[in-house]
């Protein structure tokens, strides 16, 4: 009896001493549908890999799904344009671009999605939804470049709007420009008017922010009285010459595996450029101060100077312009999840309502067909690499 009791006691002590087995990581789906909504078309997606959730921005509605495809909750109740999204694992918040062009008010929406657990939550009545103002964007958007003393509003038919700035859209967390390591910063991409008659709108403009102290700046959303609380300036501002697009970078995504920034766009139309749909910048490429070709310098002499990043030496190449990229749809949702896998969203209408179909893709490295549908084997390979 004493021997049996000793064995039981030893087993109990061993069980206490050993750490509990970690819960298996949620398995990302190969495909998912983001529901059908009376809302705008899908603007971007974000993935919480550890929690097992997918977030969809439908312009004026945010939908939260789990990896099993179950609807967890929605946020509604604003009239502005909620664009691209990214999830920040450091604070558990979802970040998205939010525009009110008529008010010259451009925000980053900061959403506590851990508490979004029901359908129909009103953003303005909930403390889940906060906004941070970006004065740098408003300054470029409202710039009076022709000196006539007036703001011409939300239109491409004007010489105003510095760099052709139409607001913001793409957002993503990633390292400081020129590095693949170190702290992660929120990076925000300008929208750029697709005006083929000007030459100063051929660069993508990326701003980078440290959000570690943004809790002090975030304010509730008020459409009646838009607030102006936000960082005085970005920590960095860089330019990437791609040629003009229709409304700039729609989806911005940092890929931890490839160490690259990806930029998905609506196709441009200037004949001097190849007008690719997807561009990339290597993380370790360092910005260099140089000419912003097409942007007149002070007094109209030469070109304005700015911090310029080169495009990655990959994909298709247009010899005439030197621009590189891919003809890969990436304009309404592009979210890498590691291991060479990336979610790509496609938008469509069902009975007059907007929907989004999400497909997990694998990076192939083929310039003409950079992505192929992922398989269960790809998911297993990714899981193994993550554990390693």
CSV table of C-alpha atoms in Angstrom, one decimal:
chain,number,residue,atom,x,y,z
A,1,UNK,CA,0.0,0.0,0.0
A,2,UNK,CA,2.8,2.4,1.0
A,3,UNK,CA,4.5,1.7,-2.4
A,4,UNK,CA,1.3,2.5,-4.3
A,5,UNK,CA,0.8,5.7,-2.3
A,6,UNK,CA,4.4,6.7,-3.0
A,7,UNK,CA,3.9,6.1,-6.7
A,8,UNK,CA,0.7,8.2,-6.8
A,9,UNK,CA,2.3,11.0,-4.8
A,10,UNK,CA,5.3,11.0,-7.1
A,11,UNK,CA,3.1,11.1,-10.2
A,12,UNK,CA,1.1,14.0,-8.7
A,13,UNK,CA,4.3,16.0,-8.0
A,14,UNK,CA,5.5,15.3,-11.5
A,15,UNK,CA,2.3,16.5,-13.0
A,16,UNK,CA,2.5,19.7,-11.0
A,17,UNK,CA,6.2,20.2,-12.0
A,18,UNK,CA,5.6,19.8,-15.7
A,19,UNK,CA,4.2,22.7,-17.7
A,20,UNK,CA,0.7,22.3,-19.1
A,21,UNK,CA,0.7,21.4,-22.8
A,22,UNK,CA,0.2,24.4,-25.0
A,23,UNK,CA,-3.0,24.6,-26.8
A,24,UNK,CA,-2.6,23.9,-30.5
A,25,UNK,CA,-2.3,27.0,-32.7
A,26,UNK,CA,-5.5,27.8,-34.7
A,27,UNK,CA,-5.3,26.4,-38.2
A,28,UNK,CA,-5.8,29.1,-40.9
A,29,UNK,CA,-8.5,28.2,-43.5
A,30,UNK,CA,-7.6,27.7,-47.1
A,31,UNK,CA,-10.6,29.7,-48.1
A,32,UNK,CA,-13.2,31.8,-46.3
A,33,UNK,CA,-16.1,34.0,-47.2
A,34,UNK,CA,-16.5,37.3,-45.4
A,35,UNK,CA,-20.3,37.4,-45.5
A,36,UNK,CA,-22.7,39.5,-47.7
A,37,UNK,CA,-23.4,43.0,-46.5
A,38,UNK,CA,-25.3,46.2,-47.4
A,39,UNK,CA,-22.1,48.2,-47.3
A,40,UNK,CA,-19.2,49.3,-49.5
A,41,UNK,CA,-16.9,46.8,-51.2
A,42,UNK,CA,-14.2,45.1,-49.2
A,43,UNK,CA,-11.2,47.4,-48.7
A,44,UNK,CA,-8.8,45.2,-46.8
A,45,UNK,CA,-8.3,42.2,-44.5
A,46,UNK,CA,-6.2,41.5,-41.4
A,47,UNK,CA,-5.4,38.2,-39.6
A,48,UNK,CA,-4.8,37.6,-35.9
A,49,UNK,CA,-2.8,34.3,-36.3
A,50,UNK,CA,-2.5,33.6,-32.6
A,51,UNK,CA,-6.1,34.3,-31.8
A,52,UNK,CA,-7.5,32.7,-34.9
A,53,UNK,CA,-9.5,35.6,-36.4
A,54,UNK,CA,-9.9,37.3,-39.7
A,55,UNK,CA,-11.1,40.9,-40.1
A,56,UNK,CA,-12.7,42.4,-43.1
A,57,UNK,CA,-13.2,46.1,-43.9
A,58,UNK,CA,-16.3,46.7,-46.0
A,59,UNK,CA,-15.8,50.6,-46.2
A,60,UNK,CA,-18.5,51.4,-43.6
A,61,UNK,CA,-18.7,48.0,-41.8
A,62,UNK,CA,-16.1,45.9,-40.0
A,63,UNK,CA,-16.7,42.1,-39.8
A,64,UNK,CA,-14.9,39.7,-37.5
A,65,UNK,CA,-14.8,36.0,-38.3
A,66,UNK,CA,-13.0,33.1,-36.6
A,67,UNK,CA,-10.9,30.6,-38.5
A,68,UNK,CA,-13.8,28.2,-38.6
A,69,UNK,CA,-15.8,30.8,-40.6
A,70,UNK,CA,-18.2,31.8,-37.8
A,71,UNK,CA,-19.2,35.4,-37.6
A,72,UNK,CA,-18.1,36.8,-34.2
A,73,UNK,CA,-19.1,40.4,-34.4
A,74,UNK,CA,-19.5,43.6,-36.5
A,75,UNK,CA,-18.8,47.3,-36.1
A,76,UNK,CA,-21.0,49.8,-37.9
A,77,UNK,CA,-22.2,53.4,-37.8
A,78,UNK,CA,-19.7,55.7,-39.6
A,79,UNK,CA,-20.0,57.4,-42.9
A,80,UNK,CA,-16.2,57.8,-43.6
A,81,UNK,CA,-14.1,55.4,-45.7
A,82,UNK,CA,-12.5,52.6,-43.6
A,83,UNK,CA,-9.8,51.2,-45.8
A,84,UNK,CA,-6.9,48.8,-45.4
A,85,UNK,CA,-6.4,47.0,-42.1
A,86,UNK,CA,-3.6,45.4,-40.0
A,87,UNK,CA,-3.6,43.6,-36.7
A,88,UNK,CA,-0.9,44.6,-34.2
A,89,UNK,CA,0.0,41.6,-32.0
A,90,UNK,CA,1.9,43.9,-29.6
A,91,UNK,CA,-1.2,45.5,-28.2
A,92,UNK,CA,-4.0,43.3,-29.6
A,93,UNK,CA,-5.6,46.2,-31.5
A,94,UNK,CA,-6.7,46.4,-35.1
A,95,UNK,CA,-5.5,49.5,-37.1
A,96,UNK,CA,-7.2,50.8,-40.2
A,97,UNK,CA,-7.2,54.0,-42.4
A,98,UNK,CA,-10.3,56.2,-42.0
A,99,UNK,CA,-11.0,59.2,-44.3
A,100,UNK,CA,-13.3,62.2,-44.1
A,101,UNK,CA,-12.2,64.1,-47.2
A,102,UNK,CA,-14.7,66.9,-47.1
A,103,UNK,CA,-13.5,67.7,-43.5
A,104,UNK,CA,-9.8,67.2,-44.5
A,105,UNK,CA,-9.8,64.7,-41.6
A,106,UNK,CA,-7.6,61.6,-42.0
A,107,UNK,CA,-7.4,59.1,-39.1
A,108,UNK,CA,-6.1,55.8,-38.1
A,109,UNK,CA,-8.9,53.9,-36.5
A,110,UNK,CA,-7.6,51.9,-33.4
A,111,UNK,CA,-10.0,49.2,-32.5
A,112,UNK,CA,-10.0,46.9,-29.5
A,113,UNK,CA,-11.2,43.8,-31.3
A,114,UNK,CA,-10.7,41.5,-28.4
A,115,UNK,CA,-14.0,42.8,-27.0
A,116,UNK,CA,-15.9,42.7,-30.4
A,117,UNK,CA,-18.2,39.8,-29.7
A,118,UNK,CA,-21.6,40.7,-31.1
A,119,UNK,CA,-23.2,41.9,-34.3
A,120,UNK,CA,-24.2,45.5,-34.8
A,121,UNK,CA,-21.9,47.4,-32.4
A,122,UNK,CA,-22.2,51.1,-33.0
A,123,UNK,CA,-18.7,52.6,-33.3
A,124,UNK,CA,-19.6,56.0,-32.0
A,125,UNK,CA,-21.3,54.6,-29.0
A,126,UNK,CA,-18.6,52.1,-28.0
A,127,UNK,CA,-15.3,52.6,-26.4
A,128,UNK,CA,-13.9,49.9,-28.7
A,129,UNK,CA,-13.4,52.4,-31.5
A,130,UNK,CA,-10.8,55.3,-31.2
A,131,UNK,CA,-9.2,57.5,-33.8
A,132,UNK,CA,-5.8,59.2,-34.2
A,133,UNK,CA,-5.5,62.2,-36.5
A,134,UNK,CA,-2.7,62.4,-39.1
A,135,UNK,CA,-1.9,66.1,-39.8
A,136,UNK,CA,0.9,65.3,-42.3
A,137,UNK,CA,-1.7,63.7,-44.6
A,138,UNK,CA,-4.1,66.6,-44.2
A,139,UNK,CA,-1.3,69.1,-45.0
A,140,UNK,CA,-0.4,67.4,-48.3
A,141,UNK,CA,-4.1,66.8,-49.3
A,142,UNK,CA,-5.1,70.4,-48.8
A,143,UNK,CA,-1.9,71.9,-50.3
A,144,UNK,CA,-2.6,75.0,-52.4
A,145,UNK,CA,0.0,74.3,-55.2
A,146,UNK,CA,-1.4,76.7,-57.8
A,147,UNK,CA,-1.5,79.6,-55.3
A,148,UNK,CA,-5.1,80.6,-56.0
A,149,UNK,CA,-5.9,80.8,-52.3
A,150,UNK,CA,-8.6,78.1,-52.3
A,151,UNK,CA,-9.1,74.4,-51.6
A,152,UNK,CA,-10.6,72.6,-54.5
A,153,UNK,CA,-11.9,69.6,-52.6
A,154,UNK,CA,-12.0,65.9,-53.4
A,155,UNK,CA,-11.2,66.1,-57.1
A,156,UNK,CA,-8.3,65.1,-59.4
A,157,UNK,CA,-9.2,68.0,-61.7
A,158,UNK,CA,-6.9,70.5,-59.9
A,159,UNK,CA,-3.2,71.3,-59.7
A,160,UNK,CA,-3.5,71.1,-55.9
A,161,UNK,CA,-3.0,68.1,-53.6
A,162,UNK,CA,0.8,67.7,-53.0
A,163,UNK,CA,2.1,64.5,-54.8
A,164,UNK,CA,-1.5,64.0,-56.0
A,165,UNK,CA,-2.5,63.1,-52.4
A,166,UNK,CA,-6.1,61.9,-52.2
A,167,UNK,CA,-5.9,60.7,-48.6
A,168,UNK,CA,-4.7,57.4,-47.2
A,169,UNK,CA,-5.5,53.7,-47.6
A,170,UNK,CA,-2.8,51.0,-47.1
A,171,UNK,CA,-1.6,50.3,-43.6
A,172,UNK,CA,0.8,47.7,-42.2
A,173,UNK,CA,3.1,47.1,-39.3
A,174,UNK,CA,6.8,46.4,-40.1
A,175,UNK,CA,10.4,47.5,-39.3
A,176,UNK,CA,11.9,50.9,-39.8
A,177,UNK,CA,12.8,51.5,-43.5
A,178,UNK,CA,16.2,50.1,-44.3
A,179,UNK,CA,16.0,47.3,-41.7
A,180,UNK,CA,14.4,43.9,-41.2
A,181,UNK,CA,14.9,43.7,-37.5
A,182,UNK,CA,14.1,46.0,-34.5
A,183,UNK,CA,10.8,47.6,-33.4
A,184,UNK,CA,7.7,47.4,-35.6
A,185,UNK,CA,6.1,50.7,-36.7
A,186,UNK,CA,2.8,51.5,-38.3
A,187,UNK,CA,3.3,52.4,-41.9
A,188,UNK,CA,0.6,54.3,-43.8
A,189,UNK,CA,0.4,54.8,-47.6
A,190,UNK,CA,-1.1,57.7,-49.4
A,191,UNK,CA,-4.0,57.5,-51.8
A,192,UNK,CA,-2.9,59.2,-55.1
A,193,UNK,CA,-5.3,60.7,-57.6
A,194,UNK,CA,-5.1,58.9,-61.0
A,195,UNK,CA,-4.6,62.1,-63.0
A,196,UNK,CA,-2.7,61.4,-66.2
A,197,UNK,CA,-2.1,65.0,-66.9
A,198,UNK,CA,0.4,65.8,-64.2
A,199,UNK,CA,3.9,64.4,-63.5
A,200,UNK,CA,4.2,64.9,-59.7
A,201,UNK,CA,2.0,61.9,-58.8
A,202,UNK,CA,4.2,59.0,-59.9
A,203,UNK,CA,5.5,58.1,-56.5
A,204,UNK,CA,3.9,56.1,-53.7
A,205,UNK,CA,4.2,58.0,-50.4
A,206,UNK,CA,4.7,56.0,-47.2
A,207,UNK,CA,4.6,57.5,-43.7
A,208,UNK,CA,5.9,55.6,-40.6
A,209,UNK,CA,4.7,56.1,-37.0
A,210,UNK,CA,5.6,54.8,-33.6
A,211,UNK,CA,2.3,53.9,-32.0
A,212,UNK,CA,3.6,53.1,-28.5
A,213,UNK,CA,2.2,56.3,-27.0
A,214,UNK,CA,-0.9,56.6,-29.1
A,215,UNK,CA,-3.2,55.7,-26.2
A,216,UNK,CA,-2.7,59.3,-25.1
A,217,UNK,CA,-3.7,60.7,-28.6
A,218,UNK,CA,-6.7,58.4,-29.4
A,219,UNK,CA,-10.1,60.0,-29.2
A,220,UNK,CA,-13.7,58.8,-29.8
A,221,UNK,CA,-15.0,59.1,-33.3
A,222,UNK,CA,-17.1,62.3,-33.7
A,223,UNK,CA,-18.4,63.0,-37.2
A,224,UNK,CA,-20.2,66.1,-36.1
A,225,UNK,CA,-17.0,67.7,-34.7
A,226,UNK,CA,-13.9,65.9,-36.2
A,227,UNK,CA,-10.9,66.1,-33.8
A,228,UNK,CA,-7.3,67.0,-34.6
A,229,UNK,CA,-5.4,65.0,-32.0
A,230,UNK,CA,-2.5,63.1,-33.4
A,231,UNK,CA,1.3,63.0,-33.8
A,232,UNK,CA,2.8,66.3,-35.1
A,233,UNK,CA,4.8,64.5,-37.7
A,234,UNK,CA,5.7,60.9,-38.9
A,235,UNK,CA,9.0,59.4,-37.8
A,236,UNK,CA,9.8,58.9,-41.5
A,237,UNK,CA,8.4,59.7,-44.9
A,238,UNK,CA,9.6,57.9,-48.0
A,239,UNK,CA,8.8,57.8,-51.7
A,240,UNK,CA,8.7,54.8,-54.2
A,241,UNK,CA,8.5,55.6,-57.9
A,242,UNK,CA,6.0,53.1,-59.5
A,243,UNK,CA,4.2,55.3,-61.9
A,244,UNK,CA,0.8,56.8,-61.3
A,245,UNK,CA,-2.0,54.5,-60.1
A,246,UNK,CA,-5.7,55.0,-59.3
A,247,UNK,CA,-5.8,56.0,-55.7
A,248,UNK,CA,-2.3,54.9,-54.7
A,249,UNK,CA,-1.5,51.9,-52.4
A,250,UNK,CA,-4.8,50.2,-51.6
A,251,UNK,CA,-3.2,47.4,-49.6
A,252,UNK,CA,0.1,47.6,-47.8
A,253,UNK,CA,1.6,44.5,-46.2
A,254,UNK,CA,4.9,43.5,-44.6
A,255,UNK,CA,5.9,39.9,-45.2
A,256,UNK,CA,8.1,38.7,-42.3
A,257,UNK,CA,9.3,35.6,-44.3
A,258,UNK,CA,10.3,37.4,-47.4
A,259,UNK,CA,11.4,40.6,-45.5
A,260,UNK,CA,9.5,42.7,-48.0
A,261,UNK,CA,6.9,45.4,-48.1
A,262,UNK,CA,4.1,44.6,-50.7
A,263,UNK,CA,1.9,47.3,-52.3
A,264,UNK,CA,-1.3,46.4,-54.1
A,265,UNK,CA,-2.9,49.0,-56.3
A,266,UNK,CA,-5.7,49.7,-58.8
A,267,UNK,CA,-4.0,49.7,-62.2
A,268,UNK,CA,-2.7,53.0,-63.5
A,269,UNK,CA,-3.1,54.3,-67.0
A,270,UNK,CA,-0.1,56.4,-67.9
A,271,UNK,CA,1.5,54.9,-71.1
A,272,UNK,CA,5.0,55.7,-69.9
A,273,UNK,CA,4.7,53.1,-67.2
A,274,UNK,CA,3.9,49.3,-67.2
A,275,UNK,CA,1.1,49.8,-64.7
A,276,UNK,CA,1.6,46.7,-62.7
A,277,UNK,CA,-0.9,45.6,-60.0
A,278,UNK,CA,1.6,44.7,-57.3
A,279,UNK,CA,4.9,46.2,-56.2
A,280,UNK,CA,7.5,45.4,-53.6
A,281,UNK,CA,10.3,47.0,-51.6
A,282,UNK,CA,13.0,45.0,-49.8
A,283,UNK,CA,13.0,45.7,-46.1
A,284,UNK,CA,16.8,46.3,-45.9
A,285,UNK,CA,16.9,48.7,-48.9
A,286,UNK,CA,17.9,52.0,-47.4
A,287,UNK,CA,16.2,55.2,-48.3
A,288,UNK,CA,18.5,57.6,-50.1
A,289,UNK,CA,17.9,61.4,-50.5
A,290,UNK,CA,17.4,62.1,-54.2
A,291,UNK,CA,15.3,63.5,-56.9
A,292,UNK,CA,11.5,63.0,-56.8
A,293,UNK,CA,11.3,62.9,-60.6
A,294,UNK,CA,8.3,64.8,-61.8
A,295,UNK,CA,7.9,66.9,-58.6
A,296,UNK,CA,9.0,70.5,-59.3
A,297,UNK,CA,11.7,71.8,-56.9
A,298,UNK,CA,11.6,75.2,-55.1
A,299,UNK,CA,10.8,77.9,-57.5
A,300,UNK,CA,10.1,75.4,-60.2
A,301,UNK,CA,13.8,74.6,-60.6
A,302,UNK,CA,14.9,71.0,-60.9
A,303,UNK,CA,13.2,68.3,-58.9
A,304,UNK,CA,12.1,68.3,-55.3
A,305,UNK,CA,14.3,66.2,-53.0
A,306,UNK,CA,13.0,63.3,-50.8
A,307,UNK,CA,13.9,60.0,-49.2
A,308,UNK,CA,13.6,57.5,-52.0
A,309,UNK,CA,13.3,53.7,-51.7
A,310,UNK,CA,14.0,51.5,-54.7
A,311,UNK,CA,11.6,48.8,-55.9
A,312,UNK,CA,12.7,45.2,-55.3
A,313,UNK,CA,14.8,43.6,-58.1
A,314,UNK,CA,12.2,41.0,-58.7
A,315,UNK,CA,9.1,40.3,-60.8
A,316,UNK,CA,8.5,41.7,-64.3
A,317,UNK,CA,10.6,44.6,-65.5
A,318,UNK,CA,9.7,47.4,-67.8
A,319,UNK,CA,13.0,48.3,-69.5
A,320,UNK,CA,11.9,51.8,-70.5
A,321,UNK,CA,10.9,53.0,-67.0
A,322,UNK,CA,12.9,50.6,-64.9
A,323,UNK,CA,9.8,49.8,-62.9
A,324,UNK,CA,9.4,46.3,-61.6
A,325,UNK,CA,6.3,44.5,-60.3
A,326,UNK,CA,3.7,41.8,-60.9
A,327,UNK,CA,0.3,41.6,-62.6
A,328,UNK,CA,-1.3,40.1,-59.6
A,329,UNK,CA,-4.6,41.2,-58.1
A,330,UNK,CA,-3.9,42.5,-54.6
A,331,UNK,CA,-6.1,45.6,-54.4
A,332,UNK,CA,-8.8,44.7,-51.8
A,333,UNK,CA,-7.0,42.4,-49.5
A,334,UNK,CA,-3.4,41.1,-49.3
A,335,UNK,CA,-2.2,39.6,-46.0
A,336,UNK,CA,0.9,37.5,-45.5
A,337,UNK,CA,0.8,35.0,-42.7
A,338,UNK,CA,4.3,33.6,-42.8
A,339,UNK,CA,6.0,30.6,-44.4
A,340,UNK,CA,5.5,32.1,-47.9
A,341,UNK,CA,1.7,32.1,-47.5
A,342,UNK,CA,-0.6,35.0,-48.1
A,343,UNK,CA,-4.3,35.7,-48.1
A,344,UNK,CA,-5.7,37.4,-51.2
A,345,UNK,CA,-9.2,38.8,-51.2
A,346,UNK,CA,-11.6,39.1,-54.2
A,347,UNK,CA,-14.6,41.4,-54.1
A,348,UNK,CA,-18.0,40.8,-55.8
A,349,UNK,CA,-21.7,41.4,-55.4
A,350,UNK,CA,-24.4,38.9,-54.5
A,351,UNK,CA,-28.0,40.2,-55.0
A,352,UNK,CA,-26.8,43.7,-54.7
A,353,UNK,CA,-24.8,43.1,-51.5
A,354,UNK,CA,-21.1,43.1,-51.2
A,355,UNK,CA,-19.1,40.0,-50.3
A,356,UNK,CA,-15.4,39.0,-50.1
A,357,UNK,CA,-13.8,35.6,-50.9
A,358,UNK,CA,-10.5,35.0,-49.2
A,359,UNK,CA,-8.0,32.5,-50.7
A,360,UNK,CA,-4.8,31.3,-49.1
A,361,UNK,CA,-2.0,31.5,-51.7
A,362,UNK,CA,1.6,30.3,-51.9
A,363,UNK,CA,4.4,32.6,-53.2
A,364,UNK,CA,6.0,30.8,-56.2
A,365,UNK,CA,8.7,33.3,-57.2
A,366,UNK,CA,7.5,33.1,-60.8
A,367,UNK,CA,7.4,36.6,-62.3
A,368,UNK,CA,4.4,35.9,-64.4
A,369,UNK,CA,2.5,33.8,-61.8
A,370,UNK,CA,3.7,34.8,-58.4
A,371,UNK,CA,1.0,33.2,-56.4
A,372,UNK,CA,-0.7,29.7,-56.5
A,373,UNK,CA,-3.5,28.3,-54.4
A,374,UNK,CA,-2.1,26.9,-51.1
A,375,UNK,CA,-2.7,23.3,-50.0
A,376,UNK,CA,-3.0,21.4,-46.7
A,377,UNK,CA,0.6,20.4,-47.2
A,378,UNK,CA,1.6,24.1,-47.4
A,379,UNK,CA,-0.2,24.7,-44.1
A,380,UNK,CA,1.6,21.8,-42.5
A,381,UNK,CA,4.9,23.1,-43.8
A,382,UNK,CA,4.2,26.5,-42.4
A,383,UNK,CA,3.2,25.1,-39.0
A,384,UNK,CA,6.5,23.2,-38.8
A,385,UNK,CA,8.5,26.3,-39.7
A,386,UNK,CA,6.7,28.4,-37.1
A,387,UNK,CA,7.3,25.7,-34.4
A,388,UNK,CA,11.0,25.6,-35.4
